[in-house]
Amino acid sequence: MKFKEINPSPRTLMTPGPVEADPRVLRAMGAHILGQFDPEFTALMNETMEMERYVFQTQNKMTYLVDTTSRGGLETVLTGAICPGDKVLIPAFGRFGYLLAEILERCGADITLLEREWGTVFEPEEIEEALKKDSYKAVAFIHGETSTSMMQPLKEIGEICEKYGALLIVDAVATLGGAEVHVDDWKLSACISGTQKCISAPSGSALITYNEQIEEIVKKRKKVEKGIRTADDVNGSLAGIPSNYLDLAQLEDYWSPRRLNHHTEATSMQYAVHEALRCIMDETLEARWARHSLNDKALCAGLNAMGLSIFGDIEHKMPVVTAINIPEGVDGKVIRGTLLNEFGIEIATSFGPLDGKILRIGNMGYSSQKRNILILLGALEAVMLQNHVKIATGEGVAAAMEVYKNAEK
Amino acid sequence: MKFKEINPSPRTLMTPGPVEADPRVLRAMGAHILGQFDPEFTALMNETMEMERYVFQTQNKMTYLVDTTSRGGLETVLTGAICPGDKVLIPAFGRFGYLLAEILERCGADITLLEREWGTVFEPEEIEEALKKDSYKAVAFIHGETSTSMMQPLKEIGEICEKYGALLIVDAVATLGGAEVHVDDWKLSACISGTQKCISAPSGSALITYNEQIEEIVKKRKKVEKGIRTADDVNGSLAGIPSNYLDLAQLEDYWSPRRLNHHTEATSMQYAVHEALRCIMDETLEARWARHSLNDKALCAGLNAMGLSIFGDIEHKMPVVTAINIPEGVDGKVIRGTLLNEFGIEIATSFGPLDGKILRIGNMGYSSQKRNILILLGALEAVMLQNHVKIATGEGVAAAMEVYKNAEK
C-alpha cells in the first residue's frame, strides 16, 4: 500500500510542547478498550480525579478531564464560569493572554486587557490598581507564558482577587507538573492544564479543576438535553452555556456518580493520563520540581558560558522554558532546521513580535533529563559555529556538567 | 502505590460504541511523539486526509480530523456552517436527532423539528413537503440512529435538498466504515463521524468532511487571533464562529499548507486514526461492508431462531446495530450485568422512551467478527434461560452458523 505504518525518526523534543511522552504512558495506551460505563472504567475515572487533585494541590471536588487539547479545556472552564456581559480583566504578557481574551470575547464577556511588554510579568500592585478602579467578575491569567518564557507569580494576586471579590482563573498549561502550582494555597478559583507539556502524555486531553463558587455558577446555567432529560431536570436561572461539547454542566454530570451520558470518554487518552499521573505520584511533585529546576540551571549555565544571551526578565523565567536571543545575522529557521535534520533535536521559534527574534528551548516532563540538556548544548554549539556565531567553544557543556556535579555534593 | 497500572479485564464489546480497537491501532499509538510541525508529522496529517477521503467516498479538499470525540466534530461542523438566525430543518427519529437540535439551538439557529416515532425512518416525500412549505438554509440528519438502530436512506434526500437549495449535513458517526456512506454520490454537503465505532480506533477524534459551499461560508466567518494575526488577515463578512476551539476556519488553516498554529494536534490519536484508516484500505470498503452485513444477518438469524423479537422497522435497521425487545417480566439491567460480569461481554441499553424496553447489540469494526456473534448468541441464550425467558434452546447459535455456512458456498 501507498501509506506506510507509523515509524517516526528518533527525536529529542526540547520544545515547549509537545514533548516526549513517558514510555510508561505510551505502553498504557496499548491496553484494550473498556466500555465507558464499565465499572472498571468509571473506577479509573475516579482514580484519575483523585491523582489530579494531588497534582493541582487542591481539594476541589470538580477536578477532571476534558476530551480536547489544553486549548479546549481553557475554553470549557472560561465559557462555563463567565456569562455573557460579565466583566473580565486579562493581564496579558504574551500570546496566550490574547488567547484568553479571544475565547472570552466569543462568548460575549466584557474584556479589559492590561498589556505589558513581552518578556516581563505583572507586579501585584498593577492588578490591585485595576481592581480598585473597576469591579470585575473575574481575572484570567496565564501562569507560564510559553511565548515569552515568563512565569507570573500568583500567590499575592490570589489574595488580591479574593479581597476584591473577583474569581481568578489560571492557565497552567505550561507549568503544571514541572513548576510549582498550588491551586488551594494560591486561592485559584479554577486552573487548567494540558497533557503534552510537563505531564508528559500525548496531546489530546485537558486537566481542569474549579472550586465551589464556579460549581454554583455552573449549576445555574445547566440545561439537560431533551433526548435524556427527566422530570427532575430543570433549566437554570443564568444564561445557558454556549457550547454543548464544552459544557461544564454536562461534563460534571458525566464525571459524577450520576454518569449521565454526554460524549464517549476518550478511552486510551484516559489510560494515558492515568499512567502519567501515576508517574508523577511515584516521583513526587517535590522531586519533579527539583528535577526541572536543576536541568534549567544547567541549561542556563551552559547557554551563558557559550556566550548566548537569554531573553527577558531572568528572575521571572519559567524553569521549564528558556528563550535565547537569536544572534545577529543568523536565521533562526536554519538553526532549528539543522538541529532537527542533523541531530534529531527539536526546539521552537516564537510568535508575533518575537517571531524570528528568539528561539525557545523546552525542558519539560520526560524530556527534562540531564542527558537531553547535555546533548542539546553540544549540538547547539556545533550549529552556532556552523553559522559563524562567535561563541566560546567547549564551555557550554562543561558549565552544565559543573552544575550537575555541584548538585550531587 | 494505591493506584495500580491499567490492566483491564478481558472484554468483548458488542455495544454500539465504543467497540474494540484494532490491535494494529493500539500498537500504532505506542510510537514516540513527533512535534506538531515536524515535516514527518505534517506528512502523516496529509496522508490521513487522503485516506479519509476514500473512507468518506469524497473528493472534498476539506477532509480532516477534529481533536474531540464525535460529538465535538458534529458541533464544529454545524456551528461553522450555520450562522445565527439560519433556518435548519431537523428530521429527528431518535435521541441523536435531538442532539443536533440542541447543538444548533445553542448557536442561535432557527430550528424546525420534524419528529417521527422511534423505530422508524423518514420517507423522502416528508422531507420534500417540508422544504416546499418553507425555505431552509440546511437540513441536518442522522444517518445511523444508534438509539433506535434505524438507518435513514439518504440518496433521494440528497437530491431533494439540492433541488431546494438546502445544505445537507449528515451525522454518520455510527455507520462510517461499517455501512455504505457515499458523501459525493449522495450529495452530502458535510459528513461527520467518530473513531470509536466502525472505524475501530479509541474514542477521542472526529472525522469530518465538507464541500466548497461550506468552505465559502467558513471563509466569510473567519477571524484570526490577535497573537498570530498578520496584515493580510481580514475579518469576514458573516457572523463569527462562536467557539475558538471548535472553529472550522482556524482548523482549516492548521490542516492546510499554511499550518497556522491553533491547538497542538493530538499526536497519538492521529497515529491511531492513521492506522485505522490503513486497516480499512487494506480490507477495502466493499469487503468491510460485506463483513458487517454478513455478521448482521447471522446475528438476526440467531436472535429470531431463539425466539427473541427484534425492535423497529427491520427493513431500515442498521447492519451495525440490532435492538431486541426485552421480554416481559425481565430486567434488562440484569441481562446486561450477567453478560458483563460472567461472560465479559458488553451490550447496551437505550435512552429516553426506549430505556429499559430494548437492549442494543453492536456489530461494529473490529468487534464485528463471526466469533463474537457466535459467542454472544450462546451467552445470551444462557442468560435468558437463567431469567426464565421461554426461548428455543440450541437454535440461536445453530441458525447463525447456518448463515455463515451458506455464505461460504
PDB file of C-alpha atoms in Angstrom, chain A residues 21-119:
ATOM      1  CA  ALA A  21       5.621  11.071  26.454  1.00  0.00           C
ATOM      2  CA  ASP A  22       6.868   8.860  29.251  1.00  0.00           C
ATOM      3  CA  PRO A  23       7.336   5.326  27.805  1.00  0.00           C
ATOM      4  CA  ARG A  24       5.094   4.039  30.618  1.00  0.00           C
ATOM      5  CA  VAL A  25       2.350   6.298  29.272  1.00  0.00           C
ATOM      6  CA  LEU A  26       2.756   5.026  25.711  1.00  0.00           C
ATOM      7  CA  ARG A  27       2.569   1.447  26.959  1.00  0.00           C
ATOM      8  CA  ALA A  28      -0.592   2.150  28.972  1.00  0.00           C
ATOM      9  CA  MET A  29      -2.342   3.255  25.799  1.00  0.00           C
ATOM     10  CA  GLY A  30      -1.862  -0.222  24.358  1.00  0.00           C
ATOM     11  CA  ALA A  31      -4.420  -1.667  26.793  1.00  0.00           C
ATOM     12  CA  HIS A  32      -7.642  -2.821  25.168  1.00  0.00           C
ATOM     13  CA  ILE A  33     -10.765  -0.673  25.206  1.00  0.00           C
ATOM     14  CA  LEU A  34     -13.268  -0.763  28.081  1.00  0.00           C
ATOM     15  CA  GLY A  35     -16.863   0.419  27.680  1.00  0.00           C
ATOM     16  CA  GLN A  36     -17.405   3.913  29.054  1.00  0.00           C
ATOM     17  CA  PHE A  37     -19.869   2.767  31.734  1.00  0.00           C
ATOM     18  CA  ASP A  38     -17.984  -0.417  32.618  1.00  0.00           C
ATOM     19  CA  PRO A  39     -17.428  -0.235  36.398  1.00  0.00           C
ATOM     20  CA  GLU A  40     -13.725  -0.882  35.769  1.00  0.00           C
ATOM     21  CA  PHE A  41     -13.589   2.190  33.568  1.00  0.00           C
ATOM     22  CA  THR A  42     -15.554   4.526  35.821  1.00  0.00           C
ATOM     23  CA  ALA A  43     -13.271   3.409  38.666  1.00  0.00           C
ATOM     24  CA  LEU A  44     -10.311   4.580  36.567  1.00  0.00           C
ATOM     25  CA  MET A  45     -12.039   7.929  36.021  1.00  0.00           C
ATOM     26  CA  ASN A  46     -12.412   8.325  39.787  1.00  0.00           C
ATOM     27  CA  GLU A  47      -8.761   7.433  40.360  1.00  0.00           C
ATOM     28  CA  THR A  48      -7.736   9.988  37.737  1.00  0.00           C
ATOM     29  CA  MET A  49      -9.718  12.665  39.592  1.00  0.00           C
ATOM     30  CA  GLU A  50      -8.019  11.765  42.863  1.00  0.00           C
ATOM     31  CA  MET A  51      -4.497  11.837  41.408  1.00  0.00           C
ATOM     32  CA  GLU A  52      -5.258  15.076  39.569  1.00  0.00           C
ATOM     33  CA  ARG A  53      -6.157  16.708  42.895  1.00  0.00           C
ATOM     34  CA  TYR A  54      -2.659  15.885  44.142  1.00  0.00           C
ATOM     35  CA  VAL A  55      -1.019  17.318  41.021  1.00  0.00           C
ATOM     36  CA  PHE A  56      -3.110  20.516  41.219  1.00  0.00           C
ATOM     37  CA  GLN A  57      -2.637  20.641  45.035  1.00  0.00           C
ATOM     38  CA  THR A  58      -6.339  21.067  45.592  1.00  0.00           C
ATOM     39  CA  GLN A  59      -9.313  19.596  47.410  1.00  0.00           C
ATOM     40  CA  ASN A  60     -11.747  20.705  44.684  1.00  0.00           C
ATOM     41  CA  LYS A  61     -14.367  18.036  44.040  1.00  0.00           C
ATOM     42  CA  MET A  62     -14.620  19.196  40.436  1.00  0.00           C
ATOM     43  CA  THR A  63     -11.247  18.039  39.154  1.00  0.00           C
ATOM     44  CA  TYR A  64     -11.389  16.005  35.972  1.00  0.00           C
ATOM     45  CA  LEU A  65     -10.526  15.798  32.259  1.00  0.00           C
ATOM     46  CA  VAL A  66     -11.973  17.357  29.129  1.00  0.00           C
ATOM     47  CA  ASP A  67     -11.599  15.406  25.873  1.00  0.00           C
ATOM     48  CA  THR A  68      -9.883  18.203  23.963  1.00  0.00           C
ATOM     49  CA  THR A  69      -6.355  19.541  23.891  1.00  0.00           C
ATOM     50  CA  SER A  70      -5.475  22.149  26.537  1.00  0.00           C
ATOM     51  CA  ARG A  71      -6.982  24.981  24.493  1.00  0.00           C
ATOM     52  CA  GLY A  72     -10.374  23.274  24.654  1.00  0.00           C
ATOM     53  CA  GLY A  73     -10.016  22.869  28.416  1.00  0.00           C
ATOM     54  CA  LEU A  74      -9.399  26.612  28.735  1.00  0.00           C
ATOM     55  CA  GLU A  75     -12.486  27.385  26.686  1.00  0.00           C
ATOM     56  CA  THR A  76     -14.602  24.909  28.654  1.00  0.00           C
ATOM     57  CA  VAL A  77     -13.761  26.450  32.009  1.00  0.00           C
ATOM     58  CA  LEU A  78     -13.848  30.075  30.829  1.00  0.00           C
ATOM     59  CA  THR A  79     -17.168  29.815  28.995  1.00  0.00           C
ATOM     60  CA  GLY A  80     -18.670  27.798  31.851  1.00  0.00           C
ATOM     61  CA  ALA A  81     -17.677  30.248  34.581  1.00  0.00           C
ATOM     62  CA  ILE A  82     -18.152  33.505  32.665  1.00  0.00           C
ATOM     63  CA  CYS A  83     -21.610  34.592  31.463  1.00  0.00           C
ATOM     64  CA  PRO A  84     -22.243  36.982  28.561  1.00  0.00           C
ATOM     65  CA  GLY A  85     -21.753  40.541  29.805  1.00  0.00           C
ATOM     66  CA  ASP A  86     -19.523  39.563  32.743  1.00  0.00           C
ATOM     67  CA  LYS A  87     -16.555  41.890  33.151  1.00  0.00           C
ATOM     68  CA  VAL A  88     -13.193  40.108  32.979  1.00  0.00           C
ATOM     69  CA  LEU A  89      -9.732  41.558  33.474  1.00  0.00           C
ATOM     70  CA  ILE A  90      -6.988  39.939  31.407  1.00  0.00           C
ATOM     71  CA  PRO A  91      -3.430  40.955  32.197  1.00  0.00           C
ATOM     72  CA  ALA A  92      -1.637  39.821  29.027  1.00  0.00           C
ATOM     73  CA  PHE A  93       2.136  39.454  28.867  1.00  0.00           C
ATOM     74  CA  GLY A  94       2.371  37.312  25.698  1.00  0.00           C
ATOM     75  CA  ARG A  95       0.404  35.479  23.055  1.00  0.00           C
ATOM     76  CA  PHE A  96      -1.583  33.234  25.345  1.00  0.00           C
ATOM     77  CA  GLY A  97      -3.053  36.147  27.257  1.00  0.00           C
ATOM     78  CA  TYR A  98      -4.598  37.236  23.982  1.00  0.00           C
ATOM     79  CA  LEU A  99      -5.938  33.730  23.538  1.00  0.00           C
ATOM     80  CA  LEU A 100      -7.869  34.056  26.809  1.00  0.00           C
ATOM     81  CA  ALA A 101      -9.308  37.347  25.533  1.00  0.00           C
ATOM     82  CA  GLU A 102     -10.177  35.802  22.196  1.00  0.00           C
ATOM     83  CA  ILE A 103     -12.046  32.906  23.828  1.00  0.00           C
ATOM     84  CA  LEU A 104     -13.926  35.194  26.195  1.00  0.00           C
ATOM     85  CA  GLU A 105     -14.853  37.740  23.530  1.00  0.00           C
ATOM     86  CA  ARG A 106     -16.509  34.990  21.540  1.00  0.00           C
ATOM     87  CA  CYS A 107     -18.736  34.101  24.489  1.00  0.00           C
ATOM     88  CA  GLY A 108     -19.792  37.727  24.956  1.00  0.00           C
ATOM     89  CA  ALA A 109     -17.742  38.664  28.013  1.00  0.00           C
ATOM     90  CA  ASP A 110     -16.801  42.288  28.575  1.00  0.00           C
ATOM     91  CA  ILE A 111     -12.987  42.222  28.394  1.00  0.00           C
ATOM     92  CA  THR A 112     -10.463  44.685  29.758  1.00  0.00           C
ATOM     93  CA  LEU A 113      -6.909  43.975  28.606  1.00  0.00           C
ATOM     94  CA  LEU A 114      -3.925  45.068  30.666  1.00  0.00           C
ATOM     95  CA  GLU A 115      -0.890  44.822  28.426  1.00  0.00           C
ATOM     96  CA  ARG A 116       2.767  44.572  29.278  1.00  0.00           C
ATOM     97  CA  GLU A 117       5.922  44.265  27.263  1.00  0.00           C
ATOM     98  CA  TRP A 118       6.656  40.683  26.153  1.00  0.00           C
ATOM     99  CA  GLY A 119       9.430  39.332  28.368  1.00  0.00           C
TER     100      GLY A 119
END
